[in-house]
XYZ file of C-alpha atoms in Angstrom:
592
model
C 36.118 28.967 -7.035
C 36.166 32.736 -6.851
C 37.882 34.375 -3.524
C 36.720 37.826 -2.356
C 40.067 39.413 -1.350
C 40.453 41.908 1.419
C 37.161 40.971 2.962
C 36.675 40.312 6.708
C 34.354 37.113 7.092
C 32.413 36.526 10.161
C 30.795 33.404 11.518
C 27.218 32.627 11.820
C 27.797 32.098 15.509
C 29.271 35.573 16.103
C 26.382 37.276 14.308
C 23.878 35.472 16.145
C 25.606 36.143 19.455
C 25.318 39.876 18.539
C 21.408 39.700 17.687
C 20.780 37.715 21.043
C 22.782 40.380 23.208
C 20.920 43.225 21.347
C 17.301 42.329 21.211
C 16.525 38.927 22.474
C 17.302 39.038 26.180
C 14.391 41.150 27.113
C 11.630 39.434 24.828
C 12.946 36.156 25.893
C 11.028 35.884 29.273
C 7.990 37.075 27.689
C 8.343 34.936 24.369
C 9.047 31.668 26.672
C 6.023 32.517 29.098
C 3.591 33.107 26.205
C 4.796 30.006 24.243
C 4.512 27.865 27.514
C 0.922 29.023 28.066
C 0.207 28.236 24.300
C 1.757 24.698 24.497
C 0.086 23.930 27.798
C -3.454 25.129 26.568
C -3.062 23.888 23.046
C -2.835 20.171 22.433
C -3.977 20.135 18.840
C -1.123 18.021 17.566
C -1.830 15.337 20.242
C -5.387 15.210 19.108
C -4.415 14.846 15.401
C -1.756 12.146 16.440
C -4.560 10.369 18.493
C -6.634 10.360 15.239
C -3.942 9.138 13.169
C -3.276 6.005 15.447
C -6.812 5.448 15.630
C -7.155 5.266 11.659
C -4.105 3.127 11.473
C -5.565 0.680 14.062
C -9.089 0.670 12.064
C -7.189 0.080 8.687
C -5.338 -2.867 10.171
C -8.523 -4.575 11.195
C -10.033 -3.819 7.734
C -6.739 -5.283 6.070
C -7.049 -8.522 8.317
C -10.521 -8.883 7.136
C -9.818 -8.352 3.786
C -6.773 -10.619 3.806
C -9.036 -13.302 5.060
C -11.395 -12.718 2.161
C -8.481 -13.114 -0.234
C -7.223 -16.112 1.509
C -10.739 -17.806 1.459
C -11.185 -17.112 -2.209
C -8.044 -19.036 -3.085
C -9.167 -22.165 -1.487
C -11.320 -22.650 -5.043
C -7.856 -22.772 -6.827
C -6.060 -24.801 -4.188
C -8.659 -27.463 -3.517
C -9.200 -28.009 -7.413
C -12.449 -29.697 -7.071
C -14.076 -27.329 -9.641
C -11.054 -27.534 -11.822
C -11.322 -31.390 -11.702
C -15.111 -31.232 -12.315
C -14.367 -29.274 -15.623
C -11.126 -31.292 -16.433
C -12.792 -34.651 -16.683
C -16.149 -33.439 -17.940
C -15.854 -35.474 -21.101
C -15.525 -38.824 -19.235
C -17.499 -38.512 -16.243
C -20.663 -36.443 -16.761
C -22.127 -38.537 -19.698
C -25.683 -39.282 -18.994
C -28.762 -40.369 -21.105
C -30.430 -37.861 -23.420
C -28.693 -34.714 -24.347
C -24.821 -35.523 -23.699
C -23.845 -31.796 -23.561
C -26.551 -31.009 -21.257
C -25.938 -33.842 -19.216
C -22.247 -33.249 -18.572
C -22.745 -29.563 -17.685
C -25.444 -30.575 -15.230
C -22.949 -32.621 -13.430
C -20.293 -29.843 -13.625
C -22.481 -27.458 -12.139
C -23.824 -29.483 -9.390
C -20.051 -30.161 -8.201
C -19.509 -26.310 -8.388
C -22.667 -25.215 -6.519
C -21.842 -27.886 -3.757
C -18.358 -26.486 -3.392
C -19.082 -22.850 -3.273
C -21.993 -23.449 -0.968
C -19.866 -25.484 1.410
C -17.091 -22.868 1.213
C -18.613 -19.442 1.095
C -22.351 -19.490 1.921
C -21.666 -18.896 5.615
C -18.594 -16.731 5.151
C -19.333 -13.369 6.759
C -16.975 -11.492 4.461
C -18.922 -12.331 1.424
C -22.746 -11.344 0.816
C -23.078 -13.549 -2.289
C -20.979 -15.634 -4.494
C -21.177 -16.272 -8.244
C -19.132 -18.776 -10.192
C -19.364 -18.720 -14.232
C -17.573 -20.665 -16.831
C -15.866 -18.746 -19.766
C -17.725 -21.241 -21.985
C -21.076 -19.291 -22.141
C -21.076 -17.551 -18.683
C -24.874 -16.539 -19.064
C -25.762 -20.340 -19.232
C -23.183 -22.069 -17.179
C -22.927 -20.459 -13.937
C -24.082 -21.171 -10.405
C -24.440 -18.739 -7.407
C -25.203 -18.693 -3.556
C -25.999 -15.789 -1.280
C -25.362 -15.352 2.610
C -28.534 -14.271 4.528
C -26.232 -13.753 7.612
C -24.192 -11.287 5.803
C -27.226 -9.432 4.057
C -27.043 -11.094 0.869
C -30.186 -12.211 -1.234
C -31.372 -13.271 -4.697
C -32.130 -9.717 -5.680
C -28.442 -8.940 -5.324
C -27.555 -11.578 -7.470
C -30.009 -10.647 -10.117
C -28.730 -7.154 -9.912
C -24.992 -8.448 -10.538
C -26.261 -10.382 -14.012
C -28.403 -7.192 -14.990
C -25.991 -4.359 -14.037
C -22.520 -5.635 -13.086
C -21.657 -8.705 -15.101
C -20.543 -6.983 -18.424
C -17.745 -4.947 -16.484
C -16.734 -7.698 -14.170
C -16.302 -10.012 -17.279
C -13.936 -7.425 -18.875
C -11.969 -7.392 -15.478
C -11.566 -10.997 -15.291
C -10.417 -11.468 -18.992
C -7.397 -9.370 -18.171
C -6.729 -10.702 -14.650
C -4.698 -13.815 -15.246
C -4.048 -15.498 -11.920
C -4.137 -12.383 -9.688
C -6.995 -11.116 -7.465
C -8.732 -8.122 -8.253
C -11.188 -5.915 -6.221
C -13.739 -4.133 -8.486
C -16.186 -1.281 -7.264
C -19.223 -1.435 -9.743
C -22.380 0.605 -9.062
C -21.972 0.850 -5.296
C -21.007 -2.674 -4.852
C -17.417 -4.002 -4.185
C -16.572 -7.438 -5.829
C -13.566 -9.690 -5.409
C -12.616 -11.300 -8.581
C -10.127 -13.996 -9.384
C -10.051 -16.618 -12.022
C -9.576 -20.399 -11.906
C -6.635 -21.706 -14.090
C -6.436 -25.223 -15.398
C -2.822 -27.029 -15.744
C -2.170 -25.414 -19.100
C -2.507 -21.851 -17.240
C -5.770 -21.262 -19.290
C -8.603 -19.696 -17.306
C -11.843 -21.943 -17.289
C -14.034 -19.736 -15.058
C -14.095 -16.663 -12.713
C -15.193 -16.557 -9.084
C -16.974 -13.261 -8.258
C -17.636 -12.550 -4.528
C -19.568 -9.548 -3.383
C -17.563 -8.132 -0.286
C -19.683 -7.535 2.852
C -18.648 -3.944 3.172
C -20.487 -3.281 6.326
C -18.554 -6.028 7.970
C -15.013 -5.495 6.383
C -14.948 -1.690 6.730
C -17.238 -1.302 9.972
C -14.279 0.091 11.962
C -13.845 2.838 9.342
C -17.644 3.665 9.011
C -18.066 3.778 12.812
C -14.986 6.053 13.241
C -15.780 9.309 15.243
C -15.480 12.838 13.902
C -15.179 11.880 10.265
C -17.117 14.429 8.218
C -15.677 12.815 4.802
C -14.141 9.140 4.806
C -12.568 7.659 1.203
C -10.616 4.812 0.731
C -8.650 3.404 -2.249
C -8.451 -0.335 -2.635
C -6.065 -1.374 -5.460
C -7.293 1.229 -7.986
C -10.896 1.482 -6.720
C -11.866 4.619 -5.017
C -14.808 4.194 -2.523
C -16.479 6.900 -0.576
C -17.618 5.226 2.738
C -19.012 8.457 4.427
C -19.742 12.042 3.668
C -19.019 13.958 0.588
C -16.604 12.768 -2.178
C -13.046 14.028 -2.248
C -12.086 16.534 -5.130
C -9.041 16.053 -7.134
C -6.512 17.641 -4.754
C -8.038 15.922 -1.761
C -7.540 12.704 -3.594
C -3.916 13.136 -3.587
C -3.573 11.843 -0.165
C -4.870 8.363 -1.412
C -1.942 8.229 -3.938
C 0.721 9.256 -1.513
C 1.192 5.652 -0.159
C 2.197 7.415 3.272
C 0.607 8.030 6.632
C 0.127 11.366 8.715
C -2.001 14.119 9.079
C -2.417 17.868 7.776
C -4.409 20.718 8.779
C -6.030 22.781 6.067
C -8.662 25.505 6.071
C -11.216 23.077 5.856
C -10.242 21.023 8.727
C -7.740 18.139 9.524
C -6.830 15.594 6.827
C -5.838 12.302 8.641
C -4.365 9.810 6.070
C -2.876 6.158 6.286
C -1.909 3.592 3.780
C -0.742 -0.132 4.084
C -0.220 -3.070 2.165
C -2.376 -6.121 2.316
C -1.606 -9.511 0.832
C -2.377 -8.768 -2.937
C -3.547 -5.235 -2.801
C -2.827 -1.617 -0.992
C -5.415 0.143 1.224
C -5.283 3.817 1.445
C -7.597 5.741 3.656
C -8.145 9.697 4.049
C -10.492 11.070 6.702
C -11.591 14.830 6.968
C -12.374 16.113 10.443
C -14.030 19.531 10.365
C -11.743 22.360 12.291
C -14.811 22.955 14.796
C -14.715 19.260 15.969
C -11.195 18.821 15.655
C -10.245 21.797 17.902
C -13.440 22.035 19.999
C -11.346 21.941 23.137
C -8.880 24.604 22.125
C -11.181 27.686 21.948
C -9.188 31.052 22.159
C -5.918 29.787 21.174
C -5.811 31.983 18.224
C -5.868 35.094 20.265
C -2.663 34.238 22.210
C -1.174 33.263 19.084
C -1.978 36.589 17.610
C -0.601 38.662 20.483
C 2.574 36.822 20.597
C 3.070 37.192 17.030
C 2.626 41.213 17.096
C 5.094 41.250 19.939
C 7.522 39.272 18.125
C 7.371 40.640 14.630
C 10.322 43.200 14.893
C 12.522 40.512 16.047
C 11.194 37.864 13.502
C 11.888 40.664 10.643
C 15.399 41.101 11.853
C 16.028 37.135 12.251
C 14.338 36.363 8.923
C 16.696 38.776 6.996
C 19.678 37.454 8.710
C 18.725 33.696 8.326
C 17.705 34.401 4.645
C 21.112 36.016 3.496
C 23.430 34.048 5.771
C 21.862 30.543 5.977
C 18.898 30.051 3.516
C 20.424 31.501 0.502
C 23.654 29.093 0.853
C 21.357 26.276 1.857
C 19.323 26.751 -1.170
C 22.394 26.830 -3.380
C 23.552 23.451 -1.796
C 20.168 21.977 -2.211
C 20.298 22.892 -6.064
C 23.783 21.536 -6.306
C 22.475 18.256 -4.750
C 19.627 18.127 -7.213
C 22.119 18.246 -9.926
C 24.072 15.363 -8.493
C 20.716 13.393 -8.155
C 20.093 14.129 -11.776
C 23.201 12.604 -12.771
C 25.510 15.679 -13.258
C 28.277 14.287 -11.382
C 31.136 16.857 -10.672
C 28.747 19.715 -10.406
C 30.496 22.664 -8.784
C 29.256 25.428 -6.770
C 30.695 28.931 -7.924
C 28.806 31.381 -5.607
C 30.893 32.578 -2.630
C 28.810 32.346 0.610
C 29.024 35.050 3.375
C 30.081 32.922 6.174
C 33.274 30.731 7.150
C 30.920 27.718 7.978
C 29.242 27.846 4.465
C 32.662 28.374 2.685
C 34.026 25.190 4.376
C 30.739 23.441 3.449
C 30.975 24.653 -0.286
C 34.459 23.569 -0.678
C 33.871 19.981 1.066
C 30.751 19.618 -1.428
C 32.986 20.543 -4.621
C 35.693 18.124 -3.608
C 33.029 15.465 -2.825
C 31.257 15.984 -6.166
C 34.723 15.572 -8.090
C 35.530 12.565 -5.997
C 32.249 10.816 -6.718
C 32.444 11.707 -10.383
C 35.894 9.976 -10.389
C 34.325 6.932 -8.331
C 31.562 6.400 -10.622
C 33.431 6.827 -13.888
C 36.509 4.696 -12.840
C 35.497 2.375 -10.142
C 31.865 1.710 -9.506
C 30.891 1.202 -13.206
C 33.865 -1.109 -13.785
C 33.003 -3.400 -10.868
C 29.304 -3.461 -11.738
C 29.998 -4.499 -15.239
C 32.454 -7.133 -14.056
C 29.699 -8.660 -11.803
C 27.157 -8.398 -14.675
C 29.327 -10.214 -16.834
C 30.281 -12.921 -14.243
C 26.573 -13.744 -13.571
C 25.893 -13.752 -17.286
C 28.828 -16.063 -17.883
C 27.705 -18.473 -14.844
C 24.174 -18.472 -16.124
C 25.173 -19.253 -19.567
C 26.344 -22.913 -18.896
C 24.058 -25.493 -20.016
C 24.490 -29.344 -19.859
C 24.261 -30.576 -23.474
C 24.406 -34.253 -22.157
C 20.846 -33.931 -20.256
C 19.271 -32.231 -23.395
C 20.701 -35.154 -25.684
C 19.498 -38.012 -23.211
C 16.042 -36.451 -22.933
C 15.734 -36.305 -26.692
C 16.886 -39.914 -27.056
C 14.004 -41.072 -24.410
C 11.525 -39.221 -26.333
C 12.449 -40.530 -29.472
C 12.482 -44.050 -27.954
C 8.995 -43.652 -26.424
C 7.759 -42.232 -29.692
C 9.040 -45.237 -31.807
C 8.021 -48.226 -29.472
C 4.920 -46.864 -27.536
C 3.352 -44.072 -29.435
C 1.158 -42.971 -26.257
C 0.610 -39.960 -24.033
C 3.817 -40.221 -22.445
C 5.417 -38.818 -25.299
C 3.419 -35.751 -25.146
C 4.153 -35.206 -21.261
C 7.805 -35.547 -21.823
C 7.812 -33.171 -24.702
C 5.906 -30.633 -22.513
C 8.294 -31.241 -19.538
C 11.239 -30.732 -21.850
C 9.542 -27.682 -23.311
C 9.395 -26.240 -19.745
C 13.025 -26.794 -19.232
C 14.114 -25.473 -22.544
C 11.865 -22.171 -21.844
C 13.650 -21.782 -18.408
C 17.002 -22.222 -19.865
C 16.534 -19.547 -22.506
C 15.009 -17.225 -20.059
C 13.298 -15.003 -22.452
C 11.974 -12.531 -19.902
C 15.677 -11.980 -18.416
C 14.602 -12.653 -14.788
C 17.599 -13.398 -12.348
C 15.112 -14.497 -9.891
C 11.519 -16.386 -9.870
C 9.231 -17.423 -7.127
C 9.819 -20.933 -5.496
C 6.809 -21.979 -6.945
C 7.945 -21.396 -10.503
C 11.251 -22.986 -9.821
C 9.513 -26.064 -8.650
C 7.732 -26.542 -11.877
C 10.983 -26.740 -13.692
C 12.227 -29.273 -11.017
C 9.225 -31.250 -11.632
C 9.776 -31.104 -15.301
C 13.177 -32.455 -15.039
C 12.239 -35.055 -12.305
C 9.462 -36.383 -14.728
C 11.840 -37.105 -17.496
C 14.533 -38.560 -15.208
C 11.916 -40.709 -13.593
C 10.832 -41.913 -17.099
C 14.604 -42.841 -17.605
C 15.342 -44.499 -14.399
C 11.762 -45.853 -13.475
C 11.347 -47.537 -10.138
C 15.078 -47.223 -9.547
C 14.360 -43.478 -8.407
C 12.136 -42.364 -5.768
C 11.268 -38.768 -5.141
C 10.034 -37.090 -1.987
C 9.075 -33.431 -1.510
C 8.345 -31.396 1.584
C 8.017 -27.782 1.188
C 5.618 -25.615 2.891
C 3.248 -23.301 0.900
C 4.743 -20.154 2.651
C 8.046 -21.139 1.072
C 6.608 -20.957 -2.390
C 6.333 -17.114 -2.314
C 9.875 -16.734 -1.574
C 11.941 -15.496 -4.422
C 15.024 -17.682 -5.751
C 17.724 -17.675 -8.561
C 16.149 -19.105 -11.596
C 17.210 -22.737 -12.382
C 19.207 -22.868 -9.052
C 17.782 -26.309 -7.928
C 18.007 -28.363 -11.055
C 21.779 -28.625 -11.290
C 22.040 -29.832 -7.546
C 19.081 -32.502 -8.100
C 20.965 -33.357 -11.389
C 24.070 -33.826 -9.374
C 22.348 -35.956 -6.819
C 20.951 -38.252 -9.157
C 23.880 -38.901 -11.361
C 26.546 -39.004 -8.876
C 24.224 -40.862 -6.257
C 21.472 -42.776 -7.575
C 22.882 -43.773 -10.964
C 26.106 -45.542 -9.688
C 24.226 -47.145 -6.804
C 21.381 -48.595 -9.288
C 18.736 -47.001 -7.162
C 17.743 -44.484 -4.310
C 15.700 -41.858 -2.788
C 16.120 -38.173 -3.666
C 14.328 -35.787 -0.924
C 13.638 -32.061 -1.452
C 12.832 -30.119 1.815
C 13.384 -26.646 3.060
C 12.921 -24.137 6.077
C 12.642 -20.468 6.735
C 14.445 -18.795 9.587
C 14.364 -14.949 9.839
C 16.125 -13.557 6.618
C 17.169 -16.695 5.259
C 15.602 -19.609 3.028
C 17.268 -22.995 3.440
C 16.699 -25.592 0.799
C 17.796 -29.047 1.134
C 18.581 -31.942 -1.271
C 19.308 -35.340 0.273
C 20.090 -38.230 -1.738
C 21.026 -42.198 -1.262
C 24.839 -42.650 -1.459
C 28.078 -42.131 0.467
C 30.990 -39.650 -0.139
C 34.334 -40.991 -0.612
C 37.535 -39.022 0.174
C 37.871 -38.288 -3.544
C 34.340 -37.074 -3.793
C 34.771 -34.948 -0.611
C 38.038 -33.347 -2.407
C 36.379 -32.631 -5.516
C 33.345 -31.263 -3.972
C 35.836 -28.842 -1.910
C 37.614 -27.883 -4.917
C 34.454 -27.082 -7.013
C 32.789 -25.078 -4.028
C 35.789 -22.830 -3.285
C 34.804 -19.152 -3.563
C 37.887 -18.633 -5.716
C 37.379 -21.454 -7.937
C 37.931 -20.473 -11.527
C 35.185 -22.445 -13.601
C 36.905 -21.674 -16.955
C 39.429 -24.525 -16.038
C 36.539 -27.155 -15.611
C 34.838 -29.200 -18.281
C 31.173 -28.251 -18.776
C 29.961 -31.795 -17.096
C 31.484 -30.653 -13.623
C 30.160 -26.910 -13.642
C 26.774 -27.668 -12.125
C 27.379 -27.206 -8.341
C 30.111 -24.734 -9.015
C 27.975 -22.691 -10.928
C 25.157 -22.814 -8.202
C 27.446 -21.875 -5.253
C 29.017 -18.924 -7.343
C 25.621 -17.642 -8.328
C 24.142 -17.610 -4.767
C 27.478 -15.794 -3.304
C 27.241 -13.170 -6.126
C 23.632 -12.415 -5.991
C 23.237 -12.562 -2.028
C 26.805 -12.308 -0.399
C 29.352 -14.450 0.900
C 26.971 -15.768 3.711
C 24.903 -17.571 1.065
C 25.875 -20.455 -1.234
C 25.930 -24.147 -1.535
C 27.456 -26.964 0.607
C 27.330 -30.724 0.378
C 28.080 -32.867 3.170
C 27.364 -36.536 4.429
C 24.320 -36.753 6.378
C 24.579 -40.083 8.069
C 24.809 -43.478 6.895
C 24.185 -43.753 3.332
C 22.834 -40.329 3.057
C 24.485 -37.178 1.338
C 22.715 -33.704 1.853
C 23.275 -30.580 -0.243
C 22.103 -27.316 1.304
C 21.540 -24.016 -0.442
C 21.235 -20.706 1.633
C 19.410 -17.774 0.088
C 18.817 -14.562 1.466
C 15.106 -13.362 1.479
C 13.793 -10.197 0.269
C 16.058 -9.802 -2.512
C 13.392 -9.178 -5.142
C 12.063 -6.128 -3.222
C 15.639 -4.576 -2.527
């Protein structure tokens, strides 16, 4: 870095003391007095903060009501009454006369009875329509909620004006929930999926906006009020926002901002399957009605302080702002990936000289660390995870194919199809075509169920399976194929040697951790305990072990690599003739 020789350097502190002594002492009392009067008489920020807090509270109530609506809509999937009616349509709904008409009459009867029982008195919905993808205009049913303001004319309006756009939304929706704002009407749309993950029909529910957004529409002082629900922009009150004002809805932050038109108060928060963003404009005369005259006080203070402000601004610009801008630009270079970037310009004060030299040294050190340390360790970790995940037990695959072949030769019934389907599920999970290190526990249990179905066919009545997992746990993320090796270990080393037994899968959540337990019948000998201790040792080298013994070691090392040393696998005796395996998984890893 260039050095300016034979130049006397002064610190910012020394220069600031000189300025204060020369031109600050006399104005100080007057400025503080004026500022004190202004602060006491002007509480505009307090007013804005109060409005911000009120808007956040109102949004919270709206989100709670929308969450209830989303939760209630999911009952149709969880209860499976509509799915079962459609699934068994070929065997149950056969009447005399036209067979096709007869079975659809039965299906629609079950469908209407179900949505009537679930949604007709739900204050969140004005009316509810369910239609099947097999001819929606013909195979549909609907109900309306008079208490929420629903009626037949609204259902008729849906079919005439809104159905085509809702239908296109549902086709692209898969298993998610969507909010759709069409022609001034807000709909909640979700598909019902069969066991093959194919949509059979769509549940379309018109949201009771006067109820769900009542706290916002009754909000005082708002001359314009707009929300964004998912990607749908809805004007609840006053005029529509222009393009610049709509930026508050995309900011995903909360706060307020004064502008020439008035006070913008905005807030954003997440719901169960969506994000709600709100922006309210309070006109300036309303927001500042109690602070008339403050402009004149402020103007007088500014006129008095102009000479001092000009002097201070020049000093701050040359001695502080310019060097800081240089540091900021240098920081942006580092952020952009230009590691090792060096500041060349010499600041005018000793403090910034020290900062500049420290920054240059830090930048050089950072480049070295990224080039020679961090990338090397990151590559090592990724390689180790990939190596651990690449182990596949070929014996299990061979046994499965042998069972399927035996079933095909001797029985030739539907079991073969189910076993092939289960094997396909496991092979798809093992190949991991989407390269996902983590999946939802609900998806992981699909792989577990596929494995247990095949194993159950092999062992028959000798194997009993018990599962006790709460629905809340199913939304937690776990490493892919983390349970199957532990369950396989429990069956092959616990159930098979004893001839029969029970495998029980349970779990619990505590603060930031998810605990999963696999219990099985059996006992641990001293030799077993020594082997388990060796396989689960953090420093255990899996390359020294045969592939048949890698299962639990693989699981333990994957958990420790992904979540840290406080997570992993333990296997202990759980009492008389019981063995328990515990997996500790840190929650929230997907978001991080």
